[in-house]
Each structure stands twice: as C-alpha cells, then as structure tokens.
mmCIF file of C-alpha atoms and ligand atoms in Angstrom:
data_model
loop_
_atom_site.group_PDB
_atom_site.id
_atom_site.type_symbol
_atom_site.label_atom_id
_atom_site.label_comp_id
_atom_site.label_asym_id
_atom_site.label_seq_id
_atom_site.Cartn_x
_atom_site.Cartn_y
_atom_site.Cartn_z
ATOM 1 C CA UNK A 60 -15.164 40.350 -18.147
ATOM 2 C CA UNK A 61 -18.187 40.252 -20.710
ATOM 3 C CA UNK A 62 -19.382 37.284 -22.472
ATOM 4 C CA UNK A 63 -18.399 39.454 -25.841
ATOM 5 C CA UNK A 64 -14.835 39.235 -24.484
ATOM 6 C CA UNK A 65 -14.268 35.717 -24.364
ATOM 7 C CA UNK A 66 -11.952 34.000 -26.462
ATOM 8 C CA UNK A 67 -14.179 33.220 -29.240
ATOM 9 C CA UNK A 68 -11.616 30.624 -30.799
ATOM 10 C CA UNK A 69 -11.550 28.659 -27.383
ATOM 11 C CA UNK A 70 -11.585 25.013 -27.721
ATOM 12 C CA UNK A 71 -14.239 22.767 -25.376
ATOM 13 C CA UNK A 72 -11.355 21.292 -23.161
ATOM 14 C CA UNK A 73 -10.827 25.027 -22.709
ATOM 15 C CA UNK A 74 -14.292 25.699 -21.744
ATOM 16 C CA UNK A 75 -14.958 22.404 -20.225
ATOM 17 C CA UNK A 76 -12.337 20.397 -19.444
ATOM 18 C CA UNK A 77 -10.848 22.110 -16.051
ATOM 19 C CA UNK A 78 -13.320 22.001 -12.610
ATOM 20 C CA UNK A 79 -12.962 22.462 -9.293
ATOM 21 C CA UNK A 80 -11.767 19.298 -7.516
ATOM 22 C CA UNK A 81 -15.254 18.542 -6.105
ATOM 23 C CA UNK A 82 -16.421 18.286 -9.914
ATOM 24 C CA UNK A 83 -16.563 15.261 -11.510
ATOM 25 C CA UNK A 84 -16.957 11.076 -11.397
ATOM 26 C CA UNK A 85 -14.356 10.361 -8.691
ATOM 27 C CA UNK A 86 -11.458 8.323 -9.593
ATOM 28 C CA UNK A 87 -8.012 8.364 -7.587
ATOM 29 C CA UNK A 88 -6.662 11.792 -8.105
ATOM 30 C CA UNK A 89 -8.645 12.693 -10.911
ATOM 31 C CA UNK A 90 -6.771 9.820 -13.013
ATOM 32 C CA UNK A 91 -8.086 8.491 -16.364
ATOM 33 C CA UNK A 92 -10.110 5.249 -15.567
ATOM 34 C CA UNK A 93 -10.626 1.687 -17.129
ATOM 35 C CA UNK A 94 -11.880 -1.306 -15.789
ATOM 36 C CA UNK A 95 -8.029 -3.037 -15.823
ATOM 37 C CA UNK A 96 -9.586 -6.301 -15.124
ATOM 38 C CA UNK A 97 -12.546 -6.342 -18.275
ATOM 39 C CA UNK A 98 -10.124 -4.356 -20.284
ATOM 40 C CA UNK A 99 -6.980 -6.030 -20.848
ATOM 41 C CA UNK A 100 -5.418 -3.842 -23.988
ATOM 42 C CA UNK A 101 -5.335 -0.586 -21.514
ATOM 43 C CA UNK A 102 -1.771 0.467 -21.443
ATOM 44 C CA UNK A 103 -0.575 2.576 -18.178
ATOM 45 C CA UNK A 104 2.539 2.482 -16.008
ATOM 46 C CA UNK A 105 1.474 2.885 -12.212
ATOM 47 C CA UNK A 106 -1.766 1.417 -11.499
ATOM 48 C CA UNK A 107 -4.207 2.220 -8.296
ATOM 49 C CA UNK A 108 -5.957 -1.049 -8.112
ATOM 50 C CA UNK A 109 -8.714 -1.382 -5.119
ATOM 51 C CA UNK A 110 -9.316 -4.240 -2.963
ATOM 52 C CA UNK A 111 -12.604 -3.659 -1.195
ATOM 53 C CA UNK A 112 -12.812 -6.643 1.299
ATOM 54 C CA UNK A 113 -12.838 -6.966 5.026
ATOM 55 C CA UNK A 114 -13.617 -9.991 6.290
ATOM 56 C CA UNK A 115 -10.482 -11.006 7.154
ATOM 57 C CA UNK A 116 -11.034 -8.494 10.265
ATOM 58 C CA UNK A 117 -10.511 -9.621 13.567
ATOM 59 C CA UNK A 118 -12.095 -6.330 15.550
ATOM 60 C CA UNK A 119 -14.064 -3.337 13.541
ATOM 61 C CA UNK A 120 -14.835 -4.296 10.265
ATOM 62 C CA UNK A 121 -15.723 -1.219 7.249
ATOM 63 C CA UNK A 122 -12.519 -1.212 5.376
ATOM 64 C CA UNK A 123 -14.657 -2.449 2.316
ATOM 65 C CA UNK A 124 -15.250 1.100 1.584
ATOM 66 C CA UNK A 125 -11.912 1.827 1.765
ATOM 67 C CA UNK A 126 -11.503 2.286 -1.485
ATOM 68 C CA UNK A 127 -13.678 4.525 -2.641
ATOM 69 C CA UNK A 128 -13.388 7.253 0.798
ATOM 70 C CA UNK A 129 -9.487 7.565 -0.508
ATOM 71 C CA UNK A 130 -10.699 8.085 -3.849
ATOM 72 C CA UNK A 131 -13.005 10.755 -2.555
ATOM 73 C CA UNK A 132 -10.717 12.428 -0.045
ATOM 74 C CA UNK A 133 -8.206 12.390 -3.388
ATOM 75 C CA UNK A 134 -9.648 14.692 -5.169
ATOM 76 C CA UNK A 135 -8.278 17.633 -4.499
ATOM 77 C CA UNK A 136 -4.831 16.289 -5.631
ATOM 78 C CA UNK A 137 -4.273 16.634 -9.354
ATOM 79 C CA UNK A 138 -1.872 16.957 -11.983
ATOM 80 C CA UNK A 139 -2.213 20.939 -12.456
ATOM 81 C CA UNK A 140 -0.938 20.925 -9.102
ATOM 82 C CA UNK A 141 1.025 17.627 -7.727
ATOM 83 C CA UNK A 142 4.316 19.371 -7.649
ATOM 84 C CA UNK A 143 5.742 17.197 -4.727
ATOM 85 C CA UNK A 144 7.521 19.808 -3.035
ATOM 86 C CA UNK A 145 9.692 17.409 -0.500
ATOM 87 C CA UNK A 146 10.665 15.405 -3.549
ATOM 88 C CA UNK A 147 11.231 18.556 -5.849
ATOM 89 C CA UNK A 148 8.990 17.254 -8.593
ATOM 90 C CA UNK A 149 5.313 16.501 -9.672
ATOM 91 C CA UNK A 150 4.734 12.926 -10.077
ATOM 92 C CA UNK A 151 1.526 13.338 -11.788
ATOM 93 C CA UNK A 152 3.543 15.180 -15.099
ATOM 94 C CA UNK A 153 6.253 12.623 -15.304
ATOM 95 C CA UNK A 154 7.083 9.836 -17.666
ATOM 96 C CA UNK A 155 4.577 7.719 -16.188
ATOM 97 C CA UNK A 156 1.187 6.956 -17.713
ATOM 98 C CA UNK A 157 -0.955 6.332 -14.159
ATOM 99 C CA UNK A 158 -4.362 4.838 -14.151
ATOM 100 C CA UNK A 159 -7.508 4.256 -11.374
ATOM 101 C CA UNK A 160 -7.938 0.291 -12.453
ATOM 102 C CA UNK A 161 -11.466 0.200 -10.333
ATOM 103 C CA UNK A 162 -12.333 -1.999 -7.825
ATOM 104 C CA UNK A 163 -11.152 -6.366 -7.651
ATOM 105 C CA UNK A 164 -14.670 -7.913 -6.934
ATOM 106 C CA UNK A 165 -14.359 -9.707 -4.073
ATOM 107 C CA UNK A 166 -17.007 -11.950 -1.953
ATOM 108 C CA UNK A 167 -17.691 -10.717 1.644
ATOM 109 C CA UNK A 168 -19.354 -13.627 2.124
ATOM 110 C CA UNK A 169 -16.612 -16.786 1.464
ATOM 111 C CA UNK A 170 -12.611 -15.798 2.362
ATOM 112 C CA UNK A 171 -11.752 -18.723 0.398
ATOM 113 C CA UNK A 172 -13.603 -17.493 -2.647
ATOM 114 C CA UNK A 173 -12.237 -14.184 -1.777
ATOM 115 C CA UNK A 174 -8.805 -14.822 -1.744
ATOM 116 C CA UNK A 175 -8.914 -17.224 -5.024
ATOM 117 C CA UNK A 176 -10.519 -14.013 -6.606
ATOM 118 C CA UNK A 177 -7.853 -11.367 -5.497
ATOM 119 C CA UNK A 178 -5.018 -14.162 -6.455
ATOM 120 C CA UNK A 179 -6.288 -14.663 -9.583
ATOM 121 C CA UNK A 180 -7.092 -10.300 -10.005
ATOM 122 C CA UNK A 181 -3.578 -9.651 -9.175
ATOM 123 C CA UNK A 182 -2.024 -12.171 -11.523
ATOM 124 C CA UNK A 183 -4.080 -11.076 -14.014
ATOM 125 C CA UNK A 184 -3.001 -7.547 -13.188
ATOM 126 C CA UNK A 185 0.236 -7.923 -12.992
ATOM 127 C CA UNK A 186 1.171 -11.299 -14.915
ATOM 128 C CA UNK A 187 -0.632 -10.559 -18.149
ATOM 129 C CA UNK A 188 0.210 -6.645 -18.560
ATOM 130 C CA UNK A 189 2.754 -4.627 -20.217
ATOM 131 C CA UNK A 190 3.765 -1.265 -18.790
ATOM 132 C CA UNK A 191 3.090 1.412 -21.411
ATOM 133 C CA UNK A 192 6.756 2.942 -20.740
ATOM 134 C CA UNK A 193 8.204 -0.289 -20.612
ATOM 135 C CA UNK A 194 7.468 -3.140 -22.979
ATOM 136 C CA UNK A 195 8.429 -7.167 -20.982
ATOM 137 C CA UNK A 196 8.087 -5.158 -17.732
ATOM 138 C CA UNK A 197 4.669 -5.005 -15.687
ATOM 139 C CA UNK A 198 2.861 -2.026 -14.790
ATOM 140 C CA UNK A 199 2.809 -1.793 -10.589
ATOM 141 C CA UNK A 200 0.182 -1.101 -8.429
ATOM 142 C CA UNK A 201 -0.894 1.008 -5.389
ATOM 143 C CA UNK A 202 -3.507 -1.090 -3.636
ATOM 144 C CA UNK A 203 -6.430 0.044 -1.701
ATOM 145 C CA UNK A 204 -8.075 -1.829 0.833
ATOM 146 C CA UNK A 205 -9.560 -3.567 2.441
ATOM 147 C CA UNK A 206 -7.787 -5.070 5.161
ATOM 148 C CA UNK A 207 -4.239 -6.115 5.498
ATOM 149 C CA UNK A 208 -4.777 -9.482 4.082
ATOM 150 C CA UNK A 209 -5.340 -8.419 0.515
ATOM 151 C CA UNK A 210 -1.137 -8.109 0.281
ATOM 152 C CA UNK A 211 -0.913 -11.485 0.450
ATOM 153 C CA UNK A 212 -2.380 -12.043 -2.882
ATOM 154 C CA UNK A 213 -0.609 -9.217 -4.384
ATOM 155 C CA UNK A 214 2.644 -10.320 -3.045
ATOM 156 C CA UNK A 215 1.634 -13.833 -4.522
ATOM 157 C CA UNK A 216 1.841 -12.251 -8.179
ATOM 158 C CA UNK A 217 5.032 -10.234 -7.440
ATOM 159 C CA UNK A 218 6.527 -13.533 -6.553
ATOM 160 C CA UNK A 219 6.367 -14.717 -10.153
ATOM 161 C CA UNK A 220 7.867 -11.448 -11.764
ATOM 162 C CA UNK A 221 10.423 -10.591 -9.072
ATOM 163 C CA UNK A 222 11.338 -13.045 -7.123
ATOM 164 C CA UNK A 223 10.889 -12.433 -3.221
ATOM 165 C CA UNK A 224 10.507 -8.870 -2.344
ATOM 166 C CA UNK A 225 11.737 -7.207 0.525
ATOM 167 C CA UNK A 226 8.737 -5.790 2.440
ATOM 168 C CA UNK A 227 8.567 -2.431 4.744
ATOM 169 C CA UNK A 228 5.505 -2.771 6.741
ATOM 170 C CA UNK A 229 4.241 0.360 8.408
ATOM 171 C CA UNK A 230 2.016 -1.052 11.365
ATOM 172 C CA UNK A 231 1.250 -0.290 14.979
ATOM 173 C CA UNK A 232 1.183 -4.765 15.030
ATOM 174 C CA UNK A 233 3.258 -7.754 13.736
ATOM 175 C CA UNK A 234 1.093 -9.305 11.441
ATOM 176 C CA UNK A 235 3.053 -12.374 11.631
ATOM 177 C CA UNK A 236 0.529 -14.448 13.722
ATOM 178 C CA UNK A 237 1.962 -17.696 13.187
ATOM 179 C CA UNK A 238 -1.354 -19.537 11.122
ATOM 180 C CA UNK A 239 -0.170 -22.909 11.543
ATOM 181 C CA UNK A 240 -1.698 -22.659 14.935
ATOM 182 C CA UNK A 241 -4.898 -23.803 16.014
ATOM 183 C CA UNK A 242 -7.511 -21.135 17.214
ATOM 184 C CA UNK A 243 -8.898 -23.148 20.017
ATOM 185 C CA UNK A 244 -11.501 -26.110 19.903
ATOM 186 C CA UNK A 245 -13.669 -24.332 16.671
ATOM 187 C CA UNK A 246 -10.567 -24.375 14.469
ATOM 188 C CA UNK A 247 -10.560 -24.571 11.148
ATOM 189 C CA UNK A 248 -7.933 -23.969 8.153
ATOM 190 C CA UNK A 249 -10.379 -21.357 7.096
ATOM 191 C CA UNK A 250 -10.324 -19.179 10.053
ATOM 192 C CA UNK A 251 -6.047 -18.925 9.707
ATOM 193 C CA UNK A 252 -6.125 -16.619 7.111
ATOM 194 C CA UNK A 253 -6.755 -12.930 8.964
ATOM 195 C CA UNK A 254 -5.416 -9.551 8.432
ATOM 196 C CA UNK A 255 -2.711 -10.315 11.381
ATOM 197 C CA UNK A 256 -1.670 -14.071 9.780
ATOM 198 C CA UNK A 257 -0.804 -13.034 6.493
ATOM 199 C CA UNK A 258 2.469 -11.889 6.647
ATOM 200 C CA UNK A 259 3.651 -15.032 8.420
ATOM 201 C CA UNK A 260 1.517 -16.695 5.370
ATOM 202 C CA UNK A 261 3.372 -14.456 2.792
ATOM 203 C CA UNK A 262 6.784 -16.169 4.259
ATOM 204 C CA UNK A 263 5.335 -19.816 4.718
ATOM 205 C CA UNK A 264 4.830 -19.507 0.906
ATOM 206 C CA UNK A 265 8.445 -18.203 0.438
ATOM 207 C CA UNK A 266 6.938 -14.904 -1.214
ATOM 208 C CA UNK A 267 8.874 -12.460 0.782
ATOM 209 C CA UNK A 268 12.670 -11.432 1.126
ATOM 210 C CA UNK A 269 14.606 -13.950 3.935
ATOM 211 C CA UNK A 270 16.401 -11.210 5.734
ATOM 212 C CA UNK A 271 15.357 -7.927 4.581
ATOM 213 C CA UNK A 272 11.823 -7.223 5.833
ATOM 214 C CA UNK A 273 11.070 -4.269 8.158
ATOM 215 C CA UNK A 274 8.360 -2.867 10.158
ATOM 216 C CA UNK A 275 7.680 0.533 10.707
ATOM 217 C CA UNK A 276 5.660 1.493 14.116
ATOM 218 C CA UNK A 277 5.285 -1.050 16.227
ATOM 219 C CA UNK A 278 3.364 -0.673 19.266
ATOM 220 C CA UNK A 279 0.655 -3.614 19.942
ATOM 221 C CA UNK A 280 0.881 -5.449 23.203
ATOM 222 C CA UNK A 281 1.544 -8.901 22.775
ATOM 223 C CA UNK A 282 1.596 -12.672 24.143
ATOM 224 C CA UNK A 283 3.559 -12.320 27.056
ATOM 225 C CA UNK A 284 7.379 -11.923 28.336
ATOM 226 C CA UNK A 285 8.574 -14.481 26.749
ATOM 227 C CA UNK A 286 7.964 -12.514 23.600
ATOM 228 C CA UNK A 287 7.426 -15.919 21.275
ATOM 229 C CA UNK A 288 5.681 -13.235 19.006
ATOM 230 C CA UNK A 289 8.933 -11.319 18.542
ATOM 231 C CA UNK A 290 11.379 -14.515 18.677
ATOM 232 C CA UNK A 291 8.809 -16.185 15.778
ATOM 233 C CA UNK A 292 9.062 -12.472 14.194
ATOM 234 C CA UNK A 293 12.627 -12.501 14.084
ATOM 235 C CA UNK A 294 12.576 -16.354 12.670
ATOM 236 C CA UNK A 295 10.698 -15.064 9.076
ATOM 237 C CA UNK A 296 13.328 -12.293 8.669
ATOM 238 C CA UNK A 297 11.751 -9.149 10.080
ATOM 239 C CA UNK A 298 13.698 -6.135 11.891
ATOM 240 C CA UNK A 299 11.175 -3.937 14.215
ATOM 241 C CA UNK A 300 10.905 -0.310 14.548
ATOM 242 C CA UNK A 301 8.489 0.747 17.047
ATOM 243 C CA UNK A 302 6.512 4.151 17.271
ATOM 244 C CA UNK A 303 9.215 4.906 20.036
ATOM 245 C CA UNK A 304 12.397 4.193 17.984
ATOM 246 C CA UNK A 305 10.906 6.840 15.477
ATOM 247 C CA UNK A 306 9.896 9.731 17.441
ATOM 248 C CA UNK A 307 12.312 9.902 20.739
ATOM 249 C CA UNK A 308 15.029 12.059 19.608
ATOM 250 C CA UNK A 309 13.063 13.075 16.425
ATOM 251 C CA UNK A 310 14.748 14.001 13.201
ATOM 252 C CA UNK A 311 18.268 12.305 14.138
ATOM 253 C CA UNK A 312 15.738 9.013 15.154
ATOM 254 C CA UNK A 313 13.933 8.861 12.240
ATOM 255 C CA UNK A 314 17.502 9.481 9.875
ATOM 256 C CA UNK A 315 18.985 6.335 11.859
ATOM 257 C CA UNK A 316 15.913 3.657 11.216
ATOM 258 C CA UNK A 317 15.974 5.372 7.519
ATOM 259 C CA UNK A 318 19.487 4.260 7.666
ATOM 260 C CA UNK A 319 19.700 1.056 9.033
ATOM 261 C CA UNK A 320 16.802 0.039 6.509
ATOM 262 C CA UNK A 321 18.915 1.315 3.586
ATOM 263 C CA UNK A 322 21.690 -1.088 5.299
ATOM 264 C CA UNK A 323 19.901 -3.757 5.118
ATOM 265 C CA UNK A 324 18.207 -4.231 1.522
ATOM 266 C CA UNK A 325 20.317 -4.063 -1.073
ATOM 267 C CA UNK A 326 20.609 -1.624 -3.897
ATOM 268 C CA UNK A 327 18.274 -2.295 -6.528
ATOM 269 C CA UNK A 328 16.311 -5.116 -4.626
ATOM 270 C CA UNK A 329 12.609 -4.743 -5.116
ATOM 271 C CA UNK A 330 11.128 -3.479 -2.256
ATOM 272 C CA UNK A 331 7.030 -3.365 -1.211
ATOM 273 C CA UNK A 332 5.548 -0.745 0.847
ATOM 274 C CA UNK A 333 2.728 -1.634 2.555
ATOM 275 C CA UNK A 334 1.112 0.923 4.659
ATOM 276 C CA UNK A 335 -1.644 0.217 7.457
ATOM 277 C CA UNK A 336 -2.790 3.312 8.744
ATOM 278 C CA UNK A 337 -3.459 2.232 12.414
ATOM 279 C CA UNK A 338 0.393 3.242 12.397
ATOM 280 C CA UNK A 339 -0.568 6.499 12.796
ATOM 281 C CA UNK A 340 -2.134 7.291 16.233
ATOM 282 C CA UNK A 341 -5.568 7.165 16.638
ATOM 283 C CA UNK A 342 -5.961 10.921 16.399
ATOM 284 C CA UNK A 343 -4.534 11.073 13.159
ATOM 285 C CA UNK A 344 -6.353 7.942 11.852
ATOM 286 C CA UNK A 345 -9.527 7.255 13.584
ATOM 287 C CA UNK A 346 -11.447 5.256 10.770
ATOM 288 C CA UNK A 347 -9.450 2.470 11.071
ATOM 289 C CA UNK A 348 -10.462 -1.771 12.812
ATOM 290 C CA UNK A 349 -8.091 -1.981 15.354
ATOM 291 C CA UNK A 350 -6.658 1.499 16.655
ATOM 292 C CA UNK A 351 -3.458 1.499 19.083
ATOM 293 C CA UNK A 352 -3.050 4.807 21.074
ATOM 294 C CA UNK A 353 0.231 6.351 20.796
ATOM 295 C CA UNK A 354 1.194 6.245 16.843
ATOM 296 C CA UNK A 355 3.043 7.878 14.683
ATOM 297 C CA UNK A 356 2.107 11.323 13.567
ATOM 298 C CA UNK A 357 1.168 11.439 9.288
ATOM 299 C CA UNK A 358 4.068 14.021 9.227
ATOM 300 C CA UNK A 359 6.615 11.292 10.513
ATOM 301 C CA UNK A 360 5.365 8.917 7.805
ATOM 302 C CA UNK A 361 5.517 11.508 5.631
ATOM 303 C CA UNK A 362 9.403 11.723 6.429
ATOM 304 C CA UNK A 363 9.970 7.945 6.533
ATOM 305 C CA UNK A 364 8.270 7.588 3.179
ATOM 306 C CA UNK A 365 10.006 10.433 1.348
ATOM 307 C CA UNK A 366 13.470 8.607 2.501
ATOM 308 C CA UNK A 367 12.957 5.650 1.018
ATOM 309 C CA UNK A 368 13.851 5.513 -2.258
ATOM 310 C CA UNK A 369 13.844 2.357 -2.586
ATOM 311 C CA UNK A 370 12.953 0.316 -5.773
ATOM 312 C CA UNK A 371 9.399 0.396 -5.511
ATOM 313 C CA UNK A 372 7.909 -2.740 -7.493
ATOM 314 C CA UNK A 373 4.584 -2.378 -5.390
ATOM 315 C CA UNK A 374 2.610 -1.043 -2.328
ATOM 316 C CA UNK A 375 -0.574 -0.771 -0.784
ATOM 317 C CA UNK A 376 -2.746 1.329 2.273
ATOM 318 C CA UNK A 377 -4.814 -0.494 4.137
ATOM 319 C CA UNK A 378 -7.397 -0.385 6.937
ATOM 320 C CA UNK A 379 -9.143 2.813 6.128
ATOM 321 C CA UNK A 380 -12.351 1.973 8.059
ATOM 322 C CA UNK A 381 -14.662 4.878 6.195
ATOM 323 C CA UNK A 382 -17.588 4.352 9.209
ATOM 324 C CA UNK A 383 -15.007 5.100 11.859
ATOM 325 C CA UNK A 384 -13.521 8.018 10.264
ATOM 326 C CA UNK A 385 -14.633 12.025 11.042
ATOM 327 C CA UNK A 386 -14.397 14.243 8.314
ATOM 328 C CA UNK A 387 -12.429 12.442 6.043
ATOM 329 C CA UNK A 388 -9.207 12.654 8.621
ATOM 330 C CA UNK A 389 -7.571 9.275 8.116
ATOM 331 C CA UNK A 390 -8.703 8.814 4.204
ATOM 332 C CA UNK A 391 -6.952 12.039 3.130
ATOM 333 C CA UNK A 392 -4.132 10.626 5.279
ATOM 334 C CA UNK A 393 -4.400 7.397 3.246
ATOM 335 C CA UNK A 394 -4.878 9.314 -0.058
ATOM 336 C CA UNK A 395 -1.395 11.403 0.499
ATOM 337 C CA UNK A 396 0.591 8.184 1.541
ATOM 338 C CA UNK A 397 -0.922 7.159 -2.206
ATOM 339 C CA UNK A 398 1.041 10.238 -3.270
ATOM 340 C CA UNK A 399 3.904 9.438 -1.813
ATOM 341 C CA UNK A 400 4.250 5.858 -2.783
ATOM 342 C CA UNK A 401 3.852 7.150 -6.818
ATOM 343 C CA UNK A 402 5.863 9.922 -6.074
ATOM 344 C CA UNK A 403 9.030 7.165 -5.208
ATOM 345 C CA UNK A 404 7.608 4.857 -8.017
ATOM 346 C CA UNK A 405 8.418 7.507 -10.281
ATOM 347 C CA UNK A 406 11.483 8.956 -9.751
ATOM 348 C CA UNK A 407 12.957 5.287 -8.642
ATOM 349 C CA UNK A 408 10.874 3.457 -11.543
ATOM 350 C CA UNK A 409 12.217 5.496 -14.498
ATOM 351 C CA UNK A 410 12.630 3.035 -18.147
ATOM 352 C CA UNK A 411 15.849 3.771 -18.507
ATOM 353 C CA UNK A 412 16.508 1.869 -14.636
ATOM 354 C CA UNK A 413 16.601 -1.561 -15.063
ATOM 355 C CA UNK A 414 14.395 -3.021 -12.368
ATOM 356 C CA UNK A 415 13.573 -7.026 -13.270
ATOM 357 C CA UNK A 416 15.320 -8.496 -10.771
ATOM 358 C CA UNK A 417 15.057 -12.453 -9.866
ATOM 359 C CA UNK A 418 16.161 -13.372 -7.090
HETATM 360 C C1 NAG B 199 4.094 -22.313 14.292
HETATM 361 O O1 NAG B 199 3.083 -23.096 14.880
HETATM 362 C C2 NAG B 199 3.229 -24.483 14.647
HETATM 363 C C3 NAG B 199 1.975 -25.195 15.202
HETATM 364 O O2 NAG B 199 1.772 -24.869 16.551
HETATM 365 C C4 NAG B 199 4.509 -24.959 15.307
HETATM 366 O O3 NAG B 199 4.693 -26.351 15.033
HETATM 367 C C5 NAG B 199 5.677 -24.176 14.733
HETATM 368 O O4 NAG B 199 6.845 -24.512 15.415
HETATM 369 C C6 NAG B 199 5.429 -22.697 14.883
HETATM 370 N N1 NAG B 199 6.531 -22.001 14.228
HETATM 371 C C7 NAG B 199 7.406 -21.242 14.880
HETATM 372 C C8 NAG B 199 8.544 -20.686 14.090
HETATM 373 O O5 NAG B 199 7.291 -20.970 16.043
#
C-alpha cells in the first residue's frame, strides 16, 4: 500500500476515529462520557456510575481507585468486538444507549458526609433521569467501587422506583453484621456503618426483598458455633451458597444453586447484582481489602452470572483494591463481570419488557 492508493474520498472518522484499545482518554469500555451528575439533559440507557470511596474498610483500604483500574483494564473491550459469545449476542450494538457517568465525589475524610453525598448522587442518578429507550423509566447503573458500602446508597434510590429488590450478593462474607451493636467501649453510631454492616443496614431500612436475597460464595469464618451470624442472616431473608456448594460436583452444582435461586425470586421481580470480588480466590483477585483463600474461580462466576437472567434493575463490583493487585489480574476480572452484568441488562431490560414493578 502507497499513500497514492488511499481512499482519497475517506472521511476523518475513517482516518481517525478507530485505535488500538490502548489509544485514547479511558472511559469504561471505550463508552461515550458525560459528567451524569453536572449534566442532567444526557440521555443513555445503562449507566457505569463510579463510587470511589473506601473508608468504610475494616482491613486493606485502596478500593478508591477502583474505579478508574476497571476502567483501564476495560479497554480492550469494545463495541467492534463485544459479541458475547456465551450469551450469543454483543451487548455493546444493542438497543441500549450505554454511558461512563464519571466518578460520585465522595469525602474520604467524613463517612457521614460521604454517605449523604452518594445518597443524594444516586437519587439524583436514578430519581431525576429518563432512560433514552424508555421515557417514565430510569436509566440503571453498574457501580464501581469503592467498598461494599456504597450499595447501600444505591439500593436507597432503587427503593423509591422499585420497591424492595431482591439482592444476589456474590461474597466470600455475610455482610450482614448486625449495626445495632455496639463496637466495644469507643462506640459510636458513626463507626456502624462499614462495608460488612450494610447489608443488615439495607434491611433495617426495609430497602431489600423479605425473602428473596441470596449470597453467592460464602466462605469467611465467623463468630462461633452457635452461628448467631447465620441465625441473624437467615432472620433478614438471606439463603447462603458457599464457595463449596458451587464447585463440589461442578457443572451439575453450579445448575442446582442457579436453580434454586430462580425458585426463589419471582418472575419479573427486580433483582440487584452486587459483585465483591474477594469471591473469587485470592489468586484470581489479589487487589482486593480482605482476601479469603479458597474462592471461586472468575470462570465459575462467569457461569453463575450468565444464568441469571434475572430482571436486572441494578448492580455493582466492588473491592477492587488497585495497590494490591499484579498486573491488572483482579481489575480485568472486575471489568468482565461489568460485561456480564450489561450483557443481562440488555437482553432482560429490552423497552418492549415491562419492568416498573412496586412492590
Ligand atoms: C441486633 O443487635 C441488637 C443490639 O445488640 C439486638 O437488640 C438485636 O436483637 C439484634 N438483632 C438480631 C436479629 O439479632
């Protein structure tokens, strides 16, 4: 090829407007950008909103950068080539108009600031908006973190659209630390709000489903034999998977908890996937607070994500602890379960599916 023979009649997007993945201002997947929260006309259907805060961490703090390492360790996924071939389609060329929304700005210096800031983001976010495809219906939103405590102020804005939502909660812990308890003789209200508390917060405030919450990869030890952290799990609704129930007797395992969570939330019912990547075994996920040897494997949550097609009203992936990670292992992990979760918001979140639900 000379210069002579080059299409002379090409336009600049031909010239210009394709790069290698590496090339470019990162944004999630090479998405279109706005700053959702300073720009309130932007129209889009699936939003990745991130959440960069950590000081709800009770062991290695980082997951502030969360955000942008999955954004990074995104980029080589685009629409040219998302064809999801699992699902059997590319989520990136659907109906949906998807959008990187930035970063919430959030104080790492004040968790009661922080969390009346990410309350008051995600009702913005999702209270005030219009999905593009679907006028009186909200766009929804793929969270970043941060750590695990930034669902509670997402689920907080679901609340008023939806009504509870069921949640799955893929997690090598509970997160259901009962917060009405005191934390020894320097309690405070203050410290009860963590990134293991907020789930048990999330039900206190009557945000999440009564009986159809799940979690996904269990594996923490806990209080003692009495297992009062199970017995107060089981009082806020929750059925438990652990990392054992999934991968003893593979495929046929993992098809049985797949069904058992279909059995239990009902068609229709808007579901939340939230995804902390200390499921995954410390191999697979190294850059993350509080690792737990013996996790699942990304492949299995590959799996369990692809067969739940649930309706998907919201998600997140949390814990991605950039400092602890080697080459980019757990935030490409993180960026594909981002993949996933649009890939099921897509083909379960088409307009012509009714999904406002009250309940
Ligand atoms: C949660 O802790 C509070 C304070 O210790 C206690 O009164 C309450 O019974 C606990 N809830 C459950 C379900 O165990």
């Amino acid at each position: 090829m000379t210069a002579s023979s080059r299409d002379p009649q090409a336009t600049l997007e031909d010239k210009w407007g394709a790069g290698p993945g590496f090339s470019g201002i990162v944004t999630f997947a090479h998405f279109e950008t706005c700053r959702a929260l300073l720009e309130p006309e932007k129209k889009f259907d699936i939003g990745i909103i991130g959440v960069p805060f950590d000081t709800a961490t009770s062991y290695r703090p980082g997951a502030r950068f969360g955000p942008s390492a999955i954004r990074q360790a995104s980029q080589r996924q685009s629409e040219k080539r998302g064809y999801n071939l699992r699902a059997g389609y590319n989520p990136y060329k659907e109906w949906a108009t998807l959008m990187d929304c930035g970063d919430i700005p959030v104080t790492p210096v004040c968790n009661e600031v922080a969390l009346e800031q990410m309350t008051d983001a995600f009702e913005e976010l999702v209270l005030r908006r219009q999905s593009a495809s679907m006028p009186n219906h909200p766009p929804r939103y793929i969270a970043l973190g941060g750590d695990h405590s930034i669902i509670l102020p997402h689920l907080r804005a679901l609340r008023k659209v939806y009504g509870r939502v069921a949640v799955i909660h893929f997690d090598a812990h509970l997160d259901t630390y009962n917060s009405s308890k005191k934390n020894g003789y320097w309690d405070s209200e203050k410290t009860r709000f963590t990134h293991g508390s907020m789930l048990w917060m999330a039900c206190e405030e009557g945000l999440i489903s009564e009986d159809y919450n799940v979690h996904v990869g269990l594996r923490a030890r806990i209080g003692g034999k009495d297992m009062d952290d199970y017995h107060e799990d089981t009082s806020q609704g929750w059925m438990r998977f652990s990392t054992d129930d999934i991968w003893i007797n593979g495929v046929p395992a993992m098809e049985s908890v797949l069904k058992k969570i279909k059995d239990r939330i009902p068609e229709g019912y808007p579901v939340y996937i939230s995804l902390d990547v200390d499921c995954m075994d410390p191999g697979f996920a190294p850059g993350t607070g509080t690792m737990e040897p013996g996790g699942l494997t990304p492949r299995e949550v590959i799996y369990l994500l692809r067969g739940m097609d649930f309706n998907l009203v919201g998600g997140d992936v949390v814990e991605v602890s950039p400092p602890y990670d080697t080459s980019e292992i757990t935030a490409t992990a993180a960026s594909q379960v981002v993949y996933e979760l649009i890939t099921t918001m897509v083909e379960k979140g088409k307009p012509e599916i009714p999904l406002l639900r009250k309940n």
